[in-house]
XYZ file of C-alpha atoms in Angstrom:
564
model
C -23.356 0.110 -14.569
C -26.083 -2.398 -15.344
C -25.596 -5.229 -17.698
C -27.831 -3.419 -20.290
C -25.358 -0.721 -20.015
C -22.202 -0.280 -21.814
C -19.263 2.642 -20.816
C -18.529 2.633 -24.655
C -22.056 3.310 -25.608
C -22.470 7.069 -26.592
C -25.219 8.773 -24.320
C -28.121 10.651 -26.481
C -27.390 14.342 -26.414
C -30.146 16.830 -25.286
C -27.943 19.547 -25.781
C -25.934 18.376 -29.387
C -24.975 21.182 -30.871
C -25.534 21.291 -35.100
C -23.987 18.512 -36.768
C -20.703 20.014 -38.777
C -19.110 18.347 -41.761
C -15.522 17.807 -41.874
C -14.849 20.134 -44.193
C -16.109 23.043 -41.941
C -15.348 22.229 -38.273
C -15.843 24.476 -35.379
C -12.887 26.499 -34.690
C -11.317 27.422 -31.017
C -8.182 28.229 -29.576
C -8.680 25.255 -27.188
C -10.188 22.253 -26.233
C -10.595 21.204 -23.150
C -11.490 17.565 -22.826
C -13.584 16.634 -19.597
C -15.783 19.074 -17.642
C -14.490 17.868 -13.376
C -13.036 19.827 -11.539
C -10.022 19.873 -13.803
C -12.084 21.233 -17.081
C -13.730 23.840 -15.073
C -10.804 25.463 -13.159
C -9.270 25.037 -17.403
C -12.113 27.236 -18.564
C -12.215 29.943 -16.141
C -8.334 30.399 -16.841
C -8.582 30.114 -20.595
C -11.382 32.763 -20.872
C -9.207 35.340 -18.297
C -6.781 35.003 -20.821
C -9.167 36.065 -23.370
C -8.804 32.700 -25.122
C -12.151 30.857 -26.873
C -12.485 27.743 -25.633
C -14.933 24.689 -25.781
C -15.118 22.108 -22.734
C -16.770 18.225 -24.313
C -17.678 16.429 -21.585
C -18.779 12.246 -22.007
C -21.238 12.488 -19.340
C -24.982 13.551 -19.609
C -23.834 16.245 -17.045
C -20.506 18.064 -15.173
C -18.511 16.418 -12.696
C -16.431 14.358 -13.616
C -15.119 11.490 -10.940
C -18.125 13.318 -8.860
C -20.610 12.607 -11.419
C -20.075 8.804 -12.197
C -19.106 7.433 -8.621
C -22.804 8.017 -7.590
C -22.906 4.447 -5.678
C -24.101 4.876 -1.614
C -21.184 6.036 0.729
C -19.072 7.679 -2.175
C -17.296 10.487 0.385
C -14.005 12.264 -0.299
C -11.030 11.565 2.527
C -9.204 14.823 1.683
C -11.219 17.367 4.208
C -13.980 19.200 2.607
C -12.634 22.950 3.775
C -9.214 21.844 1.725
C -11.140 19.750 -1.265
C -12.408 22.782 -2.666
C -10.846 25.593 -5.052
C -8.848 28.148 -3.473
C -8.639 30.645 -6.592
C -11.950 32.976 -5.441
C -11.856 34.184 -2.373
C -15.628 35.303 -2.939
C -16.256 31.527 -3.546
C -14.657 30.394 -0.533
C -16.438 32.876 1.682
C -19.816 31.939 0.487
C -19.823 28.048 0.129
C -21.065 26.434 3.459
C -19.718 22.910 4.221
C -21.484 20.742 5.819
C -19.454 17.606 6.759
C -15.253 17.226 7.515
C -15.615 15.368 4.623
C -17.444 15.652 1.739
C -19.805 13.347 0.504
C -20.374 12.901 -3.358
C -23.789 14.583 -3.426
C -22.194 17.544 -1.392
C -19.379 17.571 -3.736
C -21.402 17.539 -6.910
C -23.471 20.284 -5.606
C -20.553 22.054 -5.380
C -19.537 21.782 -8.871
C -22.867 22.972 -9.736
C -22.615 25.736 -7.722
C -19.259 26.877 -9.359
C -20.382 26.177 -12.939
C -23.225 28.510 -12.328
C -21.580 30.959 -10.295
C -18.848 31.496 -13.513
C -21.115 31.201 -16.011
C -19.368 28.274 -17.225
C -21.773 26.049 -18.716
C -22.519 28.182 -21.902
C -19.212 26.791 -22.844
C -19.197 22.758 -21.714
C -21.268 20.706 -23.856
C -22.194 17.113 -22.275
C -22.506 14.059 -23.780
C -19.962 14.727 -26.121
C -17.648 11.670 -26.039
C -14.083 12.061 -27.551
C -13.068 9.652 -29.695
C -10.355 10.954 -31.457
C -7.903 13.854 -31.724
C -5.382 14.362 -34.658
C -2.670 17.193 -35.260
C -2.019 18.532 -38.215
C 1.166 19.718 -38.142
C 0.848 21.894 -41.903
C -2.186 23.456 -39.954
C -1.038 23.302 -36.587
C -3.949 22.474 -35.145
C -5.636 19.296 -33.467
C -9.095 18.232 -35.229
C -10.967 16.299 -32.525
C -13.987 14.263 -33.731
C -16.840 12.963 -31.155
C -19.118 9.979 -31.185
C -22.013 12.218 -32.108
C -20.677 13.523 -35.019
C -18.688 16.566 -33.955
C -15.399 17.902 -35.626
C -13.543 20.979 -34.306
C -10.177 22.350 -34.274
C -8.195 24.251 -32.039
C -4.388 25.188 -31.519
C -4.154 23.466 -28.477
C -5.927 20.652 -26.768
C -5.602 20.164 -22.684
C -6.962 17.025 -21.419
C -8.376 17.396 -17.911
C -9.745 13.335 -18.285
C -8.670 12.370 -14.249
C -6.914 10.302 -12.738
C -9.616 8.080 -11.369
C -12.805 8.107 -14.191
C -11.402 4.775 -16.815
C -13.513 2.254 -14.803
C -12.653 -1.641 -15.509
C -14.941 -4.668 -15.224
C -12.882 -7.604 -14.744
C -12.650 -9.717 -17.894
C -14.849 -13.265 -16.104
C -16.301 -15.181 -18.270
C -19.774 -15.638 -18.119
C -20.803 -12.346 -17.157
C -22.843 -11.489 -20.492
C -25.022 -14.542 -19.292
C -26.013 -13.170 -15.541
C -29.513 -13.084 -15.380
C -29.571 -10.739 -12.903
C -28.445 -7.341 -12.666
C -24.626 -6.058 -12.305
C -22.912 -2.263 -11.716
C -19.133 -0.925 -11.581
C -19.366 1.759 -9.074
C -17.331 3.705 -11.254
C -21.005 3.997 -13.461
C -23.140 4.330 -10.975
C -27.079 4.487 -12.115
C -28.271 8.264 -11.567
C -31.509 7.106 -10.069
C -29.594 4.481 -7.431
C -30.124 0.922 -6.922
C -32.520 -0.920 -4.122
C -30.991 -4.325 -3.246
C -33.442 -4.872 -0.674
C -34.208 -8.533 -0.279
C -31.837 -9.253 -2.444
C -28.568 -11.588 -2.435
C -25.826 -9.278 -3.339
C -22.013 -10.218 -4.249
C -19.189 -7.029 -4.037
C -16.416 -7.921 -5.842
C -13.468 -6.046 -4.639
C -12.082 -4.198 -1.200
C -10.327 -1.300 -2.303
C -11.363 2.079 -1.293
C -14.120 1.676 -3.155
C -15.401 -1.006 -1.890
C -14.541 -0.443 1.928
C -16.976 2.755 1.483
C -19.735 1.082 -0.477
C -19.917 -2.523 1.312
C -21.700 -0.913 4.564
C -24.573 0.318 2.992
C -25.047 -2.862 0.561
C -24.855 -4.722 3.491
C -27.593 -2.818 5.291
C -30.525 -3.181 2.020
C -29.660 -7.010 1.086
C -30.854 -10.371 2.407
C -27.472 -11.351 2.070
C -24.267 -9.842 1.175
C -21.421 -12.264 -0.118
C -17.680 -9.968 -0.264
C -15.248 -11.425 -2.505
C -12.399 -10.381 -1.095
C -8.944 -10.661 -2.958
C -6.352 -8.355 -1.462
C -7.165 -7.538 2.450
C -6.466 -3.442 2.849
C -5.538 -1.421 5.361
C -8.334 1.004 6.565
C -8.568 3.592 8.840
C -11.616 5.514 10.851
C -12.426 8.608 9.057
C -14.099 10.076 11.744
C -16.393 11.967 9.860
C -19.042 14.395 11.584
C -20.619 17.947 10.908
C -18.776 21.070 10.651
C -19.875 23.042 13.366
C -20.311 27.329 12.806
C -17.661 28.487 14.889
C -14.940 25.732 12.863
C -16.350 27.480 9.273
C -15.962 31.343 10.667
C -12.642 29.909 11.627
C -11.218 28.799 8.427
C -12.936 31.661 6.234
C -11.154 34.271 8.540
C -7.703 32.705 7.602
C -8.232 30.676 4.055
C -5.693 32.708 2.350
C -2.828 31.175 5.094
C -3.967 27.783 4.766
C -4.736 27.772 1.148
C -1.052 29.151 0.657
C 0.470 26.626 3.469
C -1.095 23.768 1.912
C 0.409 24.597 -1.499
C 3.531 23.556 -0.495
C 3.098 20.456 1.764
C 3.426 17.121 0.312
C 0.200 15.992 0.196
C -1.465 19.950 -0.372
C -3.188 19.677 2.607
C -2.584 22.634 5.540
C -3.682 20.958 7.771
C -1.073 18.428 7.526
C 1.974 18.191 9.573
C 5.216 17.720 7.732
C 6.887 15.133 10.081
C 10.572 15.872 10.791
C 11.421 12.814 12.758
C 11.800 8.926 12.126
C 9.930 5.705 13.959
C 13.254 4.926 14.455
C 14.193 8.278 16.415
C 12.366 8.364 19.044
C 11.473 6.437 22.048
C 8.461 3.634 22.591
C 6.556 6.047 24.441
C 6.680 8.543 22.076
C 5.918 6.566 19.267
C 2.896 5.269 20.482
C 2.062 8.443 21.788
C 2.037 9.686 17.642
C 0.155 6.915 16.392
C -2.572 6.903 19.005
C -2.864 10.759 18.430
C -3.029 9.926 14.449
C -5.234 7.206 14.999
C -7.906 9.438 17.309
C -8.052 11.724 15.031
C -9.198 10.265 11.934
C -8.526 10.621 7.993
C -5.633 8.679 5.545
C -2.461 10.633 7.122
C -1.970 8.120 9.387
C 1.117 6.520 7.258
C 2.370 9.991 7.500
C 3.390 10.363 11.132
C 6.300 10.158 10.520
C 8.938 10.353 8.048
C 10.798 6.443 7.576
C 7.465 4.743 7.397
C 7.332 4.737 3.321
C 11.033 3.952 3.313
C 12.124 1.836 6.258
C 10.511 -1.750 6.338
C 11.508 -1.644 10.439
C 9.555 1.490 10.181
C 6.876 0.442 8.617
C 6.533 -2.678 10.581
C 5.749 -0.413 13.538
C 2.940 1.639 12.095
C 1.711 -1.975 10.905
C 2.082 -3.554 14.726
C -0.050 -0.407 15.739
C -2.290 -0.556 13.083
C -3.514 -4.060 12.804
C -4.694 -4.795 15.911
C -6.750 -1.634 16.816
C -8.389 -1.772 13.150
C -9.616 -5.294 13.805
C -10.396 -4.910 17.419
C -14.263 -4.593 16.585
C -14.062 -7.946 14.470
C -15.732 -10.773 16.666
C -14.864 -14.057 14.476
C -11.177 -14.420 15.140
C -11.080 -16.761 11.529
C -12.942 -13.608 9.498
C -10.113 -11.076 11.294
C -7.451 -13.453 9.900
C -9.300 -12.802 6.442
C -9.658 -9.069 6.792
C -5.939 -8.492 8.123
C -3.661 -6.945 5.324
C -0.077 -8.843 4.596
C 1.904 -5.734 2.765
C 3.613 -2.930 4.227
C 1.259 0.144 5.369
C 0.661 2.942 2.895
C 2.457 0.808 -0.110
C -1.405 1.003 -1.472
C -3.992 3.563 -1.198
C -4.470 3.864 2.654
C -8.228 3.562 3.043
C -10.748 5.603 5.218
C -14.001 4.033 6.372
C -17.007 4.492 8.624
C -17.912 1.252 10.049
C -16.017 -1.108 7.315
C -14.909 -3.943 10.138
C -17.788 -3.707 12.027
C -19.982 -4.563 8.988
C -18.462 -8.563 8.866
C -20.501 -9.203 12.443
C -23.497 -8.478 10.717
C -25.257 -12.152 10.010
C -26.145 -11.514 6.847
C -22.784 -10.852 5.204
C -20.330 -13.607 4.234
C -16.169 -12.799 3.374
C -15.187 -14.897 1.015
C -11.406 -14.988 0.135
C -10.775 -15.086 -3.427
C -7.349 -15.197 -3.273
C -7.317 -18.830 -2.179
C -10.273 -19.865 -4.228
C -10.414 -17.494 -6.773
C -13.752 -16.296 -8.910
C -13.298 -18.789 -12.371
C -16.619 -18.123 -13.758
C -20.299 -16.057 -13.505
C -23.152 -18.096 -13.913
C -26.609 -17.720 -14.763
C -26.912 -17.367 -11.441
C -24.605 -16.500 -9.349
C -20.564 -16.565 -9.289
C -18.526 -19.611 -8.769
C -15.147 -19.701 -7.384
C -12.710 -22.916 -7.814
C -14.493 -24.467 -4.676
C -18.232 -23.139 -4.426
C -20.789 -21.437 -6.137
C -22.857 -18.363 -4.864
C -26.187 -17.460 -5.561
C -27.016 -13.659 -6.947
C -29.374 -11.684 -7.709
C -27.035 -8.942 -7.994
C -23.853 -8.073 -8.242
C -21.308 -4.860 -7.337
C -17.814 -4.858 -9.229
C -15.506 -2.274 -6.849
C -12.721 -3.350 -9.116
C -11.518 -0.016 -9.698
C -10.016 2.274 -12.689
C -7.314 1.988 -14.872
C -5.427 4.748 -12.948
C -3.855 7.795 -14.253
C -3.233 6.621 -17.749
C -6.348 5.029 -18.857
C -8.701 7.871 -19.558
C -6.194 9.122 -21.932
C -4.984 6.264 -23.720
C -9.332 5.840 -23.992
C -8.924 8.699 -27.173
C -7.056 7.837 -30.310
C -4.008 10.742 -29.765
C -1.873 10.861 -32.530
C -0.025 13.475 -35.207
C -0.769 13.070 -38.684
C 1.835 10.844 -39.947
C 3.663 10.803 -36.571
C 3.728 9.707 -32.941
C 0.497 8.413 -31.386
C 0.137 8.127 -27.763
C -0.718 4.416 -27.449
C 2.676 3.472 -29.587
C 4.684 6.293 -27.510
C 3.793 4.657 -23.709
C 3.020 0.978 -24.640
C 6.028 0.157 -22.822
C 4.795 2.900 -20.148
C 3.935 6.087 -20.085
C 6.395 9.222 -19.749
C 5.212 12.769 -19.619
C 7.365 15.931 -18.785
C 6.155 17.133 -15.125
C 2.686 15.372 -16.147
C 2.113 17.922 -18.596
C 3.320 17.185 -22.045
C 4.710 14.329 -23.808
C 7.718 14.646 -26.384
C 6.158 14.002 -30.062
C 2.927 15.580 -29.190
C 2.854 19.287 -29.428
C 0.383 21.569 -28.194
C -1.073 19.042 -25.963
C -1.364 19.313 -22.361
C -2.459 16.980 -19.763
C -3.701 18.408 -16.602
C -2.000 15.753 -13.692
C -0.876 13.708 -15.809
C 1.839 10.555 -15.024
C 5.122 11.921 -13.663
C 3.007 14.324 -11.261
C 1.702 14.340 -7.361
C -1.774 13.686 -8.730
C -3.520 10.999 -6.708
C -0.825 11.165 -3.742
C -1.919 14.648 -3.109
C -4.905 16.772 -2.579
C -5.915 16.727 -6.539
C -7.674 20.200 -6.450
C -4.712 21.889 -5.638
C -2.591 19.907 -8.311
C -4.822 20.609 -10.732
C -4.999 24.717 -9.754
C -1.171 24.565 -9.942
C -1.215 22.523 -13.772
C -3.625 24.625 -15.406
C -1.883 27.914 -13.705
C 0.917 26.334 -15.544
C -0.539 25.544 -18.530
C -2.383 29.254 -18.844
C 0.971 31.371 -17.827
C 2.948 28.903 -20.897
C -0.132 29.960 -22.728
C 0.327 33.796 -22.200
C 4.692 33.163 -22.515
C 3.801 32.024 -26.072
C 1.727 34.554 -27.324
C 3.605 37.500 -25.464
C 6.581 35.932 -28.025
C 4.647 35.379 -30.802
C 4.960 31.592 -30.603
C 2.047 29.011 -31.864
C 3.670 25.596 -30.737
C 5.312 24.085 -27.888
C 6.158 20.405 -27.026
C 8.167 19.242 -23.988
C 12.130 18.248 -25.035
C 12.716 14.966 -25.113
C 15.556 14.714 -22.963
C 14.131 16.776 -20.517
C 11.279 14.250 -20.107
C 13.481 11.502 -20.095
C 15.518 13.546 -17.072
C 12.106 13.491 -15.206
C 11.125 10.329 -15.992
C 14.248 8.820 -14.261
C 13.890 11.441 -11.727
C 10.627 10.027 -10.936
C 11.311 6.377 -11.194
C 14.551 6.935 -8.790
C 12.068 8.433 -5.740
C 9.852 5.957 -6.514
C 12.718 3.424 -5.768
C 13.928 4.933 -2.634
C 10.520 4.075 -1.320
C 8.115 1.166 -0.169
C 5.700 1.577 -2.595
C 7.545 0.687 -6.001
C 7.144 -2.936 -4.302
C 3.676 -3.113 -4.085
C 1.724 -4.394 -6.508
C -0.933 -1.442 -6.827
C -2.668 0.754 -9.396
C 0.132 3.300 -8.543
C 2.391 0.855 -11.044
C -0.865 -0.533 -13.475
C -0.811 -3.728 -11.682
C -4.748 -3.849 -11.379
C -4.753 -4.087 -15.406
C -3.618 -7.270 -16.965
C -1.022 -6.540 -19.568
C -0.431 -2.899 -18.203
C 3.492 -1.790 -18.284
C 4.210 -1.643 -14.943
C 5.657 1.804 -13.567
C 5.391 3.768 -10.884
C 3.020 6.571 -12.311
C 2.401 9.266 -9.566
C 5.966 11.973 -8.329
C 6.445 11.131 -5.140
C 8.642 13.762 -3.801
C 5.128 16.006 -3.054
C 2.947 18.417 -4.121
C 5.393 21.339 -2.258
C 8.680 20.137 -3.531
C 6.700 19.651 -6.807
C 5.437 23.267 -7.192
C 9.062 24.406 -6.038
C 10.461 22.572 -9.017
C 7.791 23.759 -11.309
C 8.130 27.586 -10.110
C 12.019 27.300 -10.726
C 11.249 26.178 -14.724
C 8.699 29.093 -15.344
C 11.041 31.953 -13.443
C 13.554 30.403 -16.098
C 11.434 30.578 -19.210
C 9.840 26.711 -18.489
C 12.905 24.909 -19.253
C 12.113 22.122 -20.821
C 9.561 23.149 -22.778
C 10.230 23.911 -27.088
C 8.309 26.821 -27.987
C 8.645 28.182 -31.597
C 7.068 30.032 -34.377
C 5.542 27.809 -37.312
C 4.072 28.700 -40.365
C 0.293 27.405 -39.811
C -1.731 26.567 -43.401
C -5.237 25.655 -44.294
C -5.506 21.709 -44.414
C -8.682 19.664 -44.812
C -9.594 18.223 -41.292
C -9.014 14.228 -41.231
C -12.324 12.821 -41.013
């Protein structure tokens, strides 16, 4: 994002549909908010169930996550053969990948290729950016009204928004006044960004940042990282799929698709670790990490099974880590910078190609931000509490406001009732990451109180919107036209999630997991922990029971003038 671009700014439509008054809004049985992978996957179901549905999608095209986060060395760290949809077989057998993992071009091509192949896009319409969505509980029905002057209405409303897409500048003062030019990677320009010759400032060394601070460094004169928070990184290892690895997986995607379903991270070719740090000998111990550590990719912290829970544990995997990630750091004073002071995995574990080796380049500077941190931008530049750094341009990898963000970006509320920003403004609480008590007829597609981001998120958002479709088909098999999640029930898995969360490392950190990235977020730890396989366990048990926990009833439904 540029500083002549705003994220609140409505895109001009070349596709708006005719303007409709309020009085006469389009009419669906659902509404699918955001066209990613989670809104596509939502509108193939929806239309085998013979349901009419609408997908609005903010961006100028599909995408989602895929679509903004454009910026150079975007890649995925879940492995492209297992980042991918598993519910056509046809699909699978015809989509050729071309790297272990994906880049975002690849990725995005992709989604094209599935929107086309399902004839989806007849029913997304882009640049359609939801600004509010009412029910009306006389009518039973939520009216959703778009920046562009769009009002429809449909029974329910499912909001596949992701986990990752709310991107946040950080609130520095001064920035309106940069004379040059600044971007979130989160709003990536579509035609890309030259920084050659240039003197470029990244603020922030999160995933993000680890992936994009390579290439910056690469283009500019000079390359200043403001550095806050020093993060754990690991080699991803990436390379090309060879012919004989692809005939491989197509001959047996069925097994894997179906053994990845219930691992914890929904990943087959993960290895669910049945022994502790702490169980076995020294040998053996650094006999699993050096295996981990050869072979590439973010399951390193999974190796095995105390490291999230014991600090002894963890302070192995650490004394392993540490010194083999900085090895290829020649300044002993920048290593000390770059070396991470929390327990391993606590954050997002990151995945790089050539992150360390980038600080013996001559032409990048690490500057540590959490001893002098940024107080102002200039005109010029951006000045910390004990120098100032000249700019001509400047990269904010500052993240999202995870998980919750998106969501709480739309005014939710019922007509004369709960709203969503009231409901979770001391945190947010949602049954399973579905529904949340107060709200009827409103889904959320891996939402808080899921596996979401601690899993592979394509196969947590198959299993939600299988959910959501069979509760769907449940309800009209019994004649029922509303359904909210019990109130006790969520509260049951709210402390249910909260308690694992406990048991664990990671409720300590201060992360995005908990909102600690957003000043004046309630802090809780968002994602389910216990994993995407105990997870879809649990969830399988509710629907073989009649999805306990769920209200569904019969309600008189009556014509009501849509709430402009």
């Amino acid at each position: 994002m540029s500083k002549h671009q705003n994220t609140e700014t409505t895109p001009i439509s070349n596709t708006e549909p005719a303007q409709h008054t309020a009085t006469r809004p389009e009419e669906f049985d659902v509404i699918v908010v955001g066209a990613g992978f989670a809104g596509l996957y939502a509108l193939y179901r929806l239309r085998q169930s013979g349901m009419k549905a609408v997908v609005l999608e903010a961006g100028e095209d599909i995408g989602g996550t895929w679509f903004w986060n454009r910026y150079p060395g975007a890649r995925c760290d879940i492995e492209s053969i297992e980042y991918s949809y598993s519910f056509s077989e046809e699909l699978q057998q015809e989509w050729e990948w071309t790297d272990r993992y994906a880049g975002q071009a690849e990725i995005l091509r992709y989604i094209h290729h599935v929107a086309d192949r399902f004839d989806l896009r007849r029913d997304i319409r882009i640049n359609t950016f939801v600004n509010q969505a009412q029910f009306d509980p006389v009518a039973n029905r939520w009216q959703v009204a778009t920046r562009n002057g769009q009002h429809l209405r449909a029974r329910f409303c499912l909001m596949g928004t992701g986990c990752l897409s709310n991107a946040k500048v950080p609130d520095v003062p001064g920035l309106d006044r940069f004379k040059g030019e600044w971007f979130h990677t989160g709003q990536w320009p579509k035609e890309g960004v030259d920084f050659s010759g240039k003197r470029v400032g990244v603020v922030g060394t999160g995933s993000t940042g680890i992936q994009v601070i390579p290439f910056v460094a690469k283009e500019a004169a000079h390359l200043h990282v403001f550095q806050r928070t020093a993060n754990y990184s690991v080699p991803l290892r990436n390379r090309q799929l060879s012919a004989e690895e692809l005939r491989r997986v197509k001959s047996q995607y069925k097994q894997l698709r179906e053994k990845a379903r219930y691992t914890p991270i929904g990943v087959a070719g993960f290895i669910v670790p049945d022994r502790g740090a702490l169980d076995v000998t020294p040998e053996e111990r650094e006999r699993a990490f050096q295996e981990r550590w050869d072979f590439g990719g973010i399951g390193f912290n999974r190796v095995f099974n105390d490291i999230l829970f014991k600090e002894e544990a963890n302070k192995m995997s650490r004394d392993f880590l540490i010194p083999r990630m900085l090895a290829v750091v020649k300044d002993p004073a920048v290593a000390a910078k770059l070396t991470p002071n929390y327990p391993v995995g606590t954050k997002r574990l990151c995945g790089d190609t050539g992150y360390f080796e980038t600080f013996n380049r001559d032409n990048v500077t690490l500057v540590d931000i959490q001893q002098a941190p940024i107080t102002e931008v200039t005109e010029t530049g951006i000045r910390t509490s004990d120098a100032h750094y000249e700019l001509d341009a400047i990269v904010f990898a500052t993240g999202f406001d995870a998980i919750t963000g998106a969501l709480l970006s739309v005014n939710m509320e019922v007509k004369s009732g709960t709203d969503l920003r009231t409901k979770w403004s001391t945190g947010p609480s949602a049954y399973l990451g579905l529904m949340t008590a107060g709200l009827p007829n409103l889904f959320m597609i891996t939402g808080p109180g899921s596996p979401s981001i601690l899993a592979n998120v394509v196969v947590s958002i198959e299993q939600h919107v299988d959910m959501i479709a069979d509760c769907l088909a449940l309800m009209q098999a019994k004649g029922h036209n509303r359904v909210e999640a019990d109130p006790q029930a969520e509260a049951d898995w709210a402390k249910h999630v909260d308690d694992l969360a406990n048991t664990s490392l990671m409720a300590q950190a201060k992360s995005w997991y908990t909102g600690a990235n957003i000043p004046g977020k309630p802090r809780v730890f968002m994602p389910y922990m216990g994993g995407a396989g105990e997870f879809r366990k649990i969830c399988n048990k509710i629907i073989s029971d009649g999805f306990t926990g769920f209200v569904m009833k019969q309600v008189p439904e009556k014509a009501s003038v849509p709430t402009t």
